[in-house]
GROMACS .gro file of C-alpha atoms in nm:
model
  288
    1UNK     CA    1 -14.372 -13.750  -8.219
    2UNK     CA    2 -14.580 -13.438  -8.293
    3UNK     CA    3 -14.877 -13.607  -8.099
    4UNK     CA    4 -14.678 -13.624  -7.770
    5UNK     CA    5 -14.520 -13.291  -7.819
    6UNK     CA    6 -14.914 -13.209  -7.859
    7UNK     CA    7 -15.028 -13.159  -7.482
    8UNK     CA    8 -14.867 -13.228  -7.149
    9UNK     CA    9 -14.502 -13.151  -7.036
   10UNK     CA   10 -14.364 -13.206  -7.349
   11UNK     CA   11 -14.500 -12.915  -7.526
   12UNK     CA   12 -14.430 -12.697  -7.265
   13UNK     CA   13 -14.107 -12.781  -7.221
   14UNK     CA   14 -14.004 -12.766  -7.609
   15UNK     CA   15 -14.184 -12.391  -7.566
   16UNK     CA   16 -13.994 -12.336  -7.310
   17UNK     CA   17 -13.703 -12.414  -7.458
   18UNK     CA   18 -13.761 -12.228  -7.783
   19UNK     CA   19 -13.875 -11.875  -7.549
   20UNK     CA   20 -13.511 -11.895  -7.391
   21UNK     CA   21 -13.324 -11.947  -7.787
   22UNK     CA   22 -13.602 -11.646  -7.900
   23UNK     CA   23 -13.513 -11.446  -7.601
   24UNK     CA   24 -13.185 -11.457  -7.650
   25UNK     CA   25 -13.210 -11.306  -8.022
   26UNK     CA   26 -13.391 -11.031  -7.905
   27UNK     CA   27 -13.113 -10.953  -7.680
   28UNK     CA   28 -12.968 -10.854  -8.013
   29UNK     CA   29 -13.217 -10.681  -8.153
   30UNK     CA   30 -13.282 -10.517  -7.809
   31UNK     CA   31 -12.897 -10.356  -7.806
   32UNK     CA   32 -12.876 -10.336  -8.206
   33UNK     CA   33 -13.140 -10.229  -8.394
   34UNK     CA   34 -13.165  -9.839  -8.225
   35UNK     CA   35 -12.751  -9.836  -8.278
   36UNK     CA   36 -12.835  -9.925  -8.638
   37UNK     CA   37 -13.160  -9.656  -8.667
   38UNK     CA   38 -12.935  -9.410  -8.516
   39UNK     CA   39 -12.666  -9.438  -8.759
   40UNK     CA   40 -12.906  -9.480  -9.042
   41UNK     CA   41 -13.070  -9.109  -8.930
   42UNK     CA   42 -12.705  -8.980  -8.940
   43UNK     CA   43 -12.667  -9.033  -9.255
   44UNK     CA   44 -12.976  -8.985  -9.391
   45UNK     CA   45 -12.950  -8.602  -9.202
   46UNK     CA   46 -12.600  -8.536  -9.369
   47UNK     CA   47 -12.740  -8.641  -9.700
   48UNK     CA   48 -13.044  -8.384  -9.663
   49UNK     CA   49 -12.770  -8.135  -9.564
   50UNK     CA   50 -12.560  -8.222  -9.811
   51UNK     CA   51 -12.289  -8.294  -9.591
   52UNK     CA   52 -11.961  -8.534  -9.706
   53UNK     CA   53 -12.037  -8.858  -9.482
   54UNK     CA   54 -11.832  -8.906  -9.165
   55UNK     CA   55 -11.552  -9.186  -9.228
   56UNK     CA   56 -11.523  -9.247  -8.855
   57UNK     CA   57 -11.920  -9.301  -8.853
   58UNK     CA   58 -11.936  -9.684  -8.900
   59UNK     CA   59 -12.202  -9.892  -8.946
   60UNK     CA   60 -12.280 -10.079  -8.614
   61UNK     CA   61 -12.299 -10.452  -8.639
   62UNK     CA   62 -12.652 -10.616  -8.784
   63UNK     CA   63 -12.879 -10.784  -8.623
   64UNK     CA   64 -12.882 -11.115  -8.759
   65UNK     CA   65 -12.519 -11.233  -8.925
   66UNK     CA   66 -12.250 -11.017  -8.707
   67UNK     CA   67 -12.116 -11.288  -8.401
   68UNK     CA   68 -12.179 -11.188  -8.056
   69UNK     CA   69 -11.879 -11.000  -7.879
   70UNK     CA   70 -11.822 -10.878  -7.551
   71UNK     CA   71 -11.898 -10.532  -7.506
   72UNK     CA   72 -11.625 -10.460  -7.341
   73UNK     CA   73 -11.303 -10.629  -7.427
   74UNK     CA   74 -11.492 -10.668  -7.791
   75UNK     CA   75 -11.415 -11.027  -7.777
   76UNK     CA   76 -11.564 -11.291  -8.023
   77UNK     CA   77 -11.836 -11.506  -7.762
   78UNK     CA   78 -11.790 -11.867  -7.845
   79UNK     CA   79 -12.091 -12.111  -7.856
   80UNK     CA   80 -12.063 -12.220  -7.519
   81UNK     CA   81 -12.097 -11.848  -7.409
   82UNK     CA   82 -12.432 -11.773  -7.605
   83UNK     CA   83 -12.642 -12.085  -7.422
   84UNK     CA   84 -12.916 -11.885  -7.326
   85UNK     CA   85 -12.976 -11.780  -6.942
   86UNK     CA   86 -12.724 -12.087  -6.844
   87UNK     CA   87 -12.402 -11.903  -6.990
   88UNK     CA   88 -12.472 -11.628  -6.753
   89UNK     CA   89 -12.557 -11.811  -6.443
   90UNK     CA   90 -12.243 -12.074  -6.510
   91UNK     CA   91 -12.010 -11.765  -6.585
   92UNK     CA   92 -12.174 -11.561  -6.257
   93UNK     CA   93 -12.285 -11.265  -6.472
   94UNK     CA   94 -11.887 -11.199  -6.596
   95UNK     CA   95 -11.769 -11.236  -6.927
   96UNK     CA   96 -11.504 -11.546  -6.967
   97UNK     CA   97 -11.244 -11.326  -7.114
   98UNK     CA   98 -11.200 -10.998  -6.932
   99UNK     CA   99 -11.413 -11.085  -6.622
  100UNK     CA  100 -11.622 -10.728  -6.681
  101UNK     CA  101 -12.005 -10.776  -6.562
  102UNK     CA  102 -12.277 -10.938  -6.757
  103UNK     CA  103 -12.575 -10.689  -6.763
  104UNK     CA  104 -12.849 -10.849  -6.610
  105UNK     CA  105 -13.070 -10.799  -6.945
  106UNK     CA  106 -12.923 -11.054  -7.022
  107UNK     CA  107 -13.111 -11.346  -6.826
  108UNK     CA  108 -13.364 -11.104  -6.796
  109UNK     CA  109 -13.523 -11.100  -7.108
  110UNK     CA  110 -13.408 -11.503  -7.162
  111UNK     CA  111 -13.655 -11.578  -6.932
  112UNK     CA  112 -13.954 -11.358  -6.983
  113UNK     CA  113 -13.921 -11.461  -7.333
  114UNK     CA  114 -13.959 -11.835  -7.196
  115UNK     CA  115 -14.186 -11.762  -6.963
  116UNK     CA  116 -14.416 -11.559  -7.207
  117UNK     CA  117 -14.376 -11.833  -7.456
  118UNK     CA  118 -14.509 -12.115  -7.217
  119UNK     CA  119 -14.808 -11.887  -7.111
  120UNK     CA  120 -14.906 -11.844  -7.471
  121UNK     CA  121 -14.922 -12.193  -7.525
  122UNK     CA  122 -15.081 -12.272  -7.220
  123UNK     CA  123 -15.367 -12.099  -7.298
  124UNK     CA  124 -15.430 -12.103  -7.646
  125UNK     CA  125 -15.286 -12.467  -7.705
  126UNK     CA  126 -15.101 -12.580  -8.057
  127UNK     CA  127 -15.301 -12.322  -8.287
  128UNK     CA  128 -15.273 -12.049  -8.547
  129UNK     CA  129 -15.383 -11.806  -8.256
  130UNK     CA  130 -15.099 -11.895  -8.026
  131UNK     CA  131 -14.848 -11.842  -8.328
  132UNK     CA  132 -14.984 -11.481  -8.375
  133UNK     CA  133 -15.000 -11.437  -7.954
  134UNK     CA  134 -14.615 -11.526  -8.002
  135UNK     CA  135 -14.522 -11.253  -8.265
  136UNK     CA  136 -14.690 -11.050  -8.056
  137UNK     CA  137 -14.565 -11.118  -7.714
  138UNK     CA  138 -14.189 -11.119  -7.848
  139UNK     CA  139 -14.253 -10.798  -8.068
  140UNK     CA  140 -14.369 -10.628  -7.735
  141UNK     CA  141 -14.047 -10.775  -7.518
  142UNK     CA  142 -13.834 -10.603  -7.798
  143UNK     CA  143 -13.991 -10.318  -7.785
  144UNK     CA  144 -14.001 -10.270  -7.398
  145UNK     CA  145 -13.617 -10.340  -7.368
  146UNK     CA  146 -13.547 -10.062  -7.665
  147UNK     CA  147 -13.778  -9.810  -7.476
  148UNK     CA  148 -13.642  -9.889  -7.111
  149UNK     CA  149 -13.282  -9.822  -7.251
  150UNK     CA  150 -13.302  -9.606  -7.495
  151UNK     CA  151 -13.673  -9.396  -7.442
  152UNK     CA  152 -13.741  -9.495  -7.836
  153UNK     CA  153 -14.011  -9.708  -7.973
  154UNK     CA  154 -13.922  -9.728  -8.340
  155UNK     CA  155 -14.158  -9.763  -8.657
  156UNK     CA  156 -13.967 -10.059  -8.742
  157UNK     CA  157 -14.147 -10.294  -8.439
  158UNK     CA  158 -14.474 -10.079  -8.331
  159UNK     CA  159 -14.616 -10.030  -8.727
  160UNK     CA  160 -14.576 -10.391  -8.833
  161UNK     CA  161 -14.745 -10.468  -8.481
  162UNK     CA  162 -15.031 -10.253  -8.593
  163UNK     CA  163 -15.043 -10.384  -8.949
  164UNK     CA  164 -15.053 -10.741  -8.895
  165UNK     CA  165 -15.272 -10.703  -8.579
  166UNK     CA  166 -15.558 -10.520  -8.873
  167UNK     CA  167 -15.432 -10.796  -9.128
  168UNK     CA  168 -15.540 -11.115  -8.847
  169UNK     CA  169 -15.898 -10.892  -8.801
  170UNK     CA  170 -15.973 -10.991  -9.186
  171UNK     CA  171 -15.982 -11.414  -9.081
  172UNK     CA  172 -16.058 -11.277  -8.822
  173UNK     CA  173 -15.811 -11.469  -8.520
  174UNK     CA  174 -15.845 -11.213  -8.224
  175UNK     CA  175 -16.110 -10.941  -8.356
  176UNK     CA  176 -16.350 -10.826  -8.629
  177UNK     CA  177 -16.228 -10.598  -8.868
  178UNK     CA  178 -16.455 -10.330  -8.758
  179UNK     CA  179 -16.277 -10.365  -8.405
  180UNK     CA  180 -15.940 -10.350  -8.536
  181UNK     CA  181 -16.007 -10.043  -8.705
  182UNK     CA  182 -16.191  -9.904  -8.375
  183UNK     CA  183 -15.917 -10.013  -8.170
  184UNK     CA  184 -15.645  -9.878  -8.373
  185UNK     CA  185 -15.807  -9.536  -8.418
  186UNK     CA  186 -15.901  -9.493  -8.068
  187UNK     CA  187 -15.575  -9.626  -7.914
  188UNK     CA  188 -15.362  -9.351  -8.165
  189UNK     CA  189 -15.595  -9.049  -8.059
  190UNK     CA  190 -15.667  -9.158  -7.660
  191UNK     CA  191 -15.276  -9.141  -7.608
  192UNK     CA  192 -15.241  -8.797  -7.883
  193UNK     CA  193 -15.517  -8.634  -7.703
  194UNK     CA  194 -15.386  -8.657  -7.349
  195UNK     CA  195 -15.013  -8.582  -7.511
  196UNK     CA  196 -15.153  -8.211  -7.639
  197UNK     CA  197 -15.380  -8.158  -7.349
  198UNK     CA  198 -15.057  -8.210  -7.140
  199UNK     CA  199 -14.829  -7.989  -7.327
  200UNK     CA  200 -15.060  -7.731  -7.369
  201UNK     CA  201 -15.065  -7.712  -6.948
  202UNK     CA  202 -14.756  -7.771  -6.862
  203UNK     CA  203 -14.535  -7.714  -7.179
  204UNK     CA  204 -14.365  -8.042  -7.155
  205UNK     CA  205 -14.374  -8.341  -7.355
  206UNK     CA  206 -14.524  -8.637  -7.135
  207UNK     CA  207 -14.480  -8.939  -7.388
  208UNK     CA  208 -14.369  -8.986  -7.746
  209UNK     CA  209 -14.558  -9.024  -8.047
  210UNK     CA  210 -14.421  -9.437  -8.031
  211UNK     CA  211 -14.632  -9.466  -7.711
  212UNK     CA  212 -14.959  -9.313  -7.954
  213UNK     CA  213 -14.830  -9.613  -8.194
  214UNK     CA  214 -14.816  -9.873  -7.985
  215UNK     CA  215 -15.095  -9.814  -7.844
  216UNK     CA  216 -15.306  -9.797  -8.160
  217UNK     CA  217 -15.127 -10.184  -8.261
  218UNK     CA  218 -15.261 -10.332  -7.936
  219UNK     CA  219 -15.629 -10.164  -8.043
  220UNK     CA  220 -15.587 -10.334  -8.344
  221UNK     CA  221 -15.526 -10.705  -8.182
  222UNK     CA  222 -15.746 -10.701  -7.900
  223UNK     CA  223 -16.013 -10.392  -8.044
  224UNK     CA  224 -16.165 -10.118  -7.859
  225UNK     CA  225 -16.294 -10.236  -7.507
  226UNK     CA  226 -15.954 -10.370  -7.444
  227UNK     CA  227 -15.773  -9.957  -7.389
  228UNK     CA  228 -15.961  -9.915  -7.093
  229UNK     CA  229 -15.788 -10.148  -6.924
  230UNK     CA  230 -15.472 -10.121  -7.120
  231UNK     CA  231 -15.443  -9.798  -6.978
  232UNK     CA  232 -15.561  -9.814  -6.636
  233UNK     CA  233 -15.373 -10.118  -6.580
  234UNK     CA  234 -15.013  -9.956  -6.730
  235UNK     CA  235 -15.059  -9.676  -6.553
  236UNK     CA  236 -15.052  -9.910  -6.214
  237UNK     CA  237 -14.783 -10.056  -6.313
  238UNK     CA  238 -14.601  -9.770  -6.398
  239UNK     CA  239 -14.654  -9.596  -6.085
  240UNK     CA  240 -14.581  -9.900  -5.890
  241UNK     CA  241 -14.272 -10.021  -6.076
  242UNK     CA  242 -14.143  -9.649  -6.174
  243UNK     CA  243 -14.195  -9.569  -5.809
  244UNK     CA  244 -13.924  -9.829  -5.760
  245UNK     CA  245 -13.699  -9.775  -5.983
  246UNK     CA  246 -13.646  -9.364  -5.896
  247UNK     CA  247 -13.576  -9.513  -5.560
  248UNK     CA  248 -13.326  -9.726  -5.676
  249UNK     CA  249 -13.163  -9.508  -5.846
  250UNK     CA  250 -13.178  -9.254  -5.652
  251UNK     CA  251 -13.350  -9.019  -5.888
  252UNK     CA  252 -13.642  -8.806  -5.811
  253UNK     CA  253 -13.998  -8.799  -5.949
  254UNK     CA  254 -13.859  -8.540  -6.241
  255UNK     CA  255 -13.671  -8.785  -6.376
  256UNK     CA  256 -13.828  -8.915  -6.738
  257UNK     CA  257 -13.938  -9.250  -6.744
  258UNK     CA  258 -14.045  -9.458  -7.085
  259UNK     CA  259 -14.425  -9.524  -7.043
  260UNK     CA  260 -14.370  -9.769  -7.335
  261UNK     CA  261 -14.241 -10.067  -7.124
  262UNK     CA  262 -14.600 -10.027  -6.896
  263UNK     CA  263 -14.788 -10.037  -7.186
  264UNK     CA  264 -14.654 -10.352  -7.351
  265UNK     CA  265 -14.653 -10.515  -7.013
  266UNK     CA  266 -15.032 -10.414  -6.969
  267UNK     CA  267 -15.118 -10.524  -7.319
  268UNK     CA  268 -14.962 -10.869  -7.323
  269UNK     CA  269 -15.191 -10.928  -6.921
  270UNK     CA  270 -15.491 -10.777  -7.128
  271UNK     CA  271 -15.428 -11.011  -7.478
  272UNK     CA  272 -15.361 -11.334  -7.233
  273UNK     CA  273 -15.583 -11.288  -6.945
  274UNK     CA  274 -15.868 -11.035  -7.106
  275UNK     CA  275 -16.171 -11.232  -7.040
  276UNK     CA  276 -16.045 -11.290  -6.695
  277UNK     CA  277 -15.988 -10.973  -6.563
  278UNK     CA  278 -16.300 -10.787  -6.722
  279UNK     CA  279 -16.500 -10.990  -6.509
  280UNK     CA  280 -16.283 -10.910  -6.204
  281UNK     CA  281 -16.330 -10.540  -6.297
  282UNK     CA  282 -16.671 -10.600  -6.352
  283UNK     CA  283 -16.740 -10.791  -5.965
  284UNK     CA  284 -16.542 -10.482  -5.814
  285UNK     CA  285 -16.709 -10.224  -5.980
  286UNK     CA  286 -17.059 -10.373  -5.973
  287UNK     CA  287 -16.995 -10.607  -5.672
  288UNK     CA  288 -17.136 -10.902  -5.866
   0.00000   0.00000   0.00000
């Protein structure tokens, strides 16, 4: 069995599979986990101010044990409801019980899961490498979703990032240690430095210290030569995409937009397709 799952259709479908049932757990940890950090701070602040704890200030439901529920009627989701991307298309994006829309993260982040799971196993095969390129491609997905709604990257996702991206450097998998330390180092200050020289010009605050952070994790997978084009490359896809969304919206170029989501998209193209595109850059740049 495992040597026909091992190449061929087969695997990719099982990945496939197994992106959509992933994807659909970080749904939950997507709409969860900053509920759950927020209330933790709450408390935590009333402690340090010695304040009597809020009774009406509940703990939100955890990530892993606590059924799914509608949002808005609060209704229990049965099995059939939680299939992952096929729920929502068989339901039409409306929940079974109260008929209220579906958000579209939904299926959304279903299939990039998938889809990021059968690239990652498409190019680095059944291996120890593809396992890590997994943890990281769904740590980034998480954190992309938290940042888009909520303009938070939190210490919870970005520092274990960075920590096991310097603990894979010591096999090594992706990069030396010396790298990962370069990478990490370079990625924190690149991001800090243009964050002061911005504030000191403008007196505003153009990205968060979770952007510095995730930043740094990606040095420490991929090492130093791969910010460059980190950078350059979220950058054009912020613009591009950000662009977009203002106009959808209807918002104006004023409006704040989380840099974070670029950056993990530009990071998971760099980690899969490095090699790739740094000879592209170099036959444009040097025309060779």
């Amino acid at each position: 069995m495992l040597e026909i799952l091992s190449e061929g259709w087969p695997l990719y479908l099982v990945a496939s599979l197994f992106g959509l049932l992933v994807g659909s757990f970080l749904n939950v940890v997507i709409l969860r986990l900053p509920e759950r950090l927020m209330h933790d701070w709450r408390v935590q602040s009333r402690e340090m101010l010695e304040l009597e704890a809020n009774p009406a200030d509940t703990a939100p439901p955890d990530i892993v044990f606590k059924r799914s529920h509608c949002p808005q009627c609060k209704h229990a989701l049965s099995p059939l409801d939680n299939i992952p991307l096929l729920s929502w298309l068989v339901l039409r994006g409306r929940c079974r019980y109260c008929k209220a829309p579906i958000s579209v993260q939904y299926p959304l982040v279903e299939a990039l899961t998938a889809v990021a799971t059968l690239v990652v196993i498409v190019q680095f095969g059944t291996t120890w490498a593809a396992a890590a390129g997994l943890v990281l491609s769904y740590g980034l997905i998480a954190l992309a979703g938290i940042d888009f709604r909520t303009q938070l990257l939190p210490d919870n996702l970005t520092l274990p990032l960075l920590w096991g991206g310097m603990l894979l450097s010591l096999v090594p998998v992706f990069v030396a240690p010396v790298d990962a330390i370069l990478g990490a180092t370079i990625g924190y200050l690149s991001l800090w430095s243009i964050y002061w020289l911005f504030k000191l010009l403008t007196g505003k605050e153009g990205m968060g210290y979770g952007d510095f952070k995730l930043l740094a994790a990606l040095g420490a997978w991929m090492g130093p030569k791969s910010l460059l084009p980190i950078v350059l490359l979220s950058s054009v896809v912020g613009a591009v995409l950000g662009s977009i969304l203002l106009a959808t919206r209807g918002k104006d170029s004023s409006t704040p937009i989380p840099f974070g989501p670029f950056i993990a998209v530009a990071g998971w193209i760099q980690f899969v397709w490095g090699e790739p595109l740094l000879q592209l850059y170099t036959q444009l740049l040097l025309g060779r």
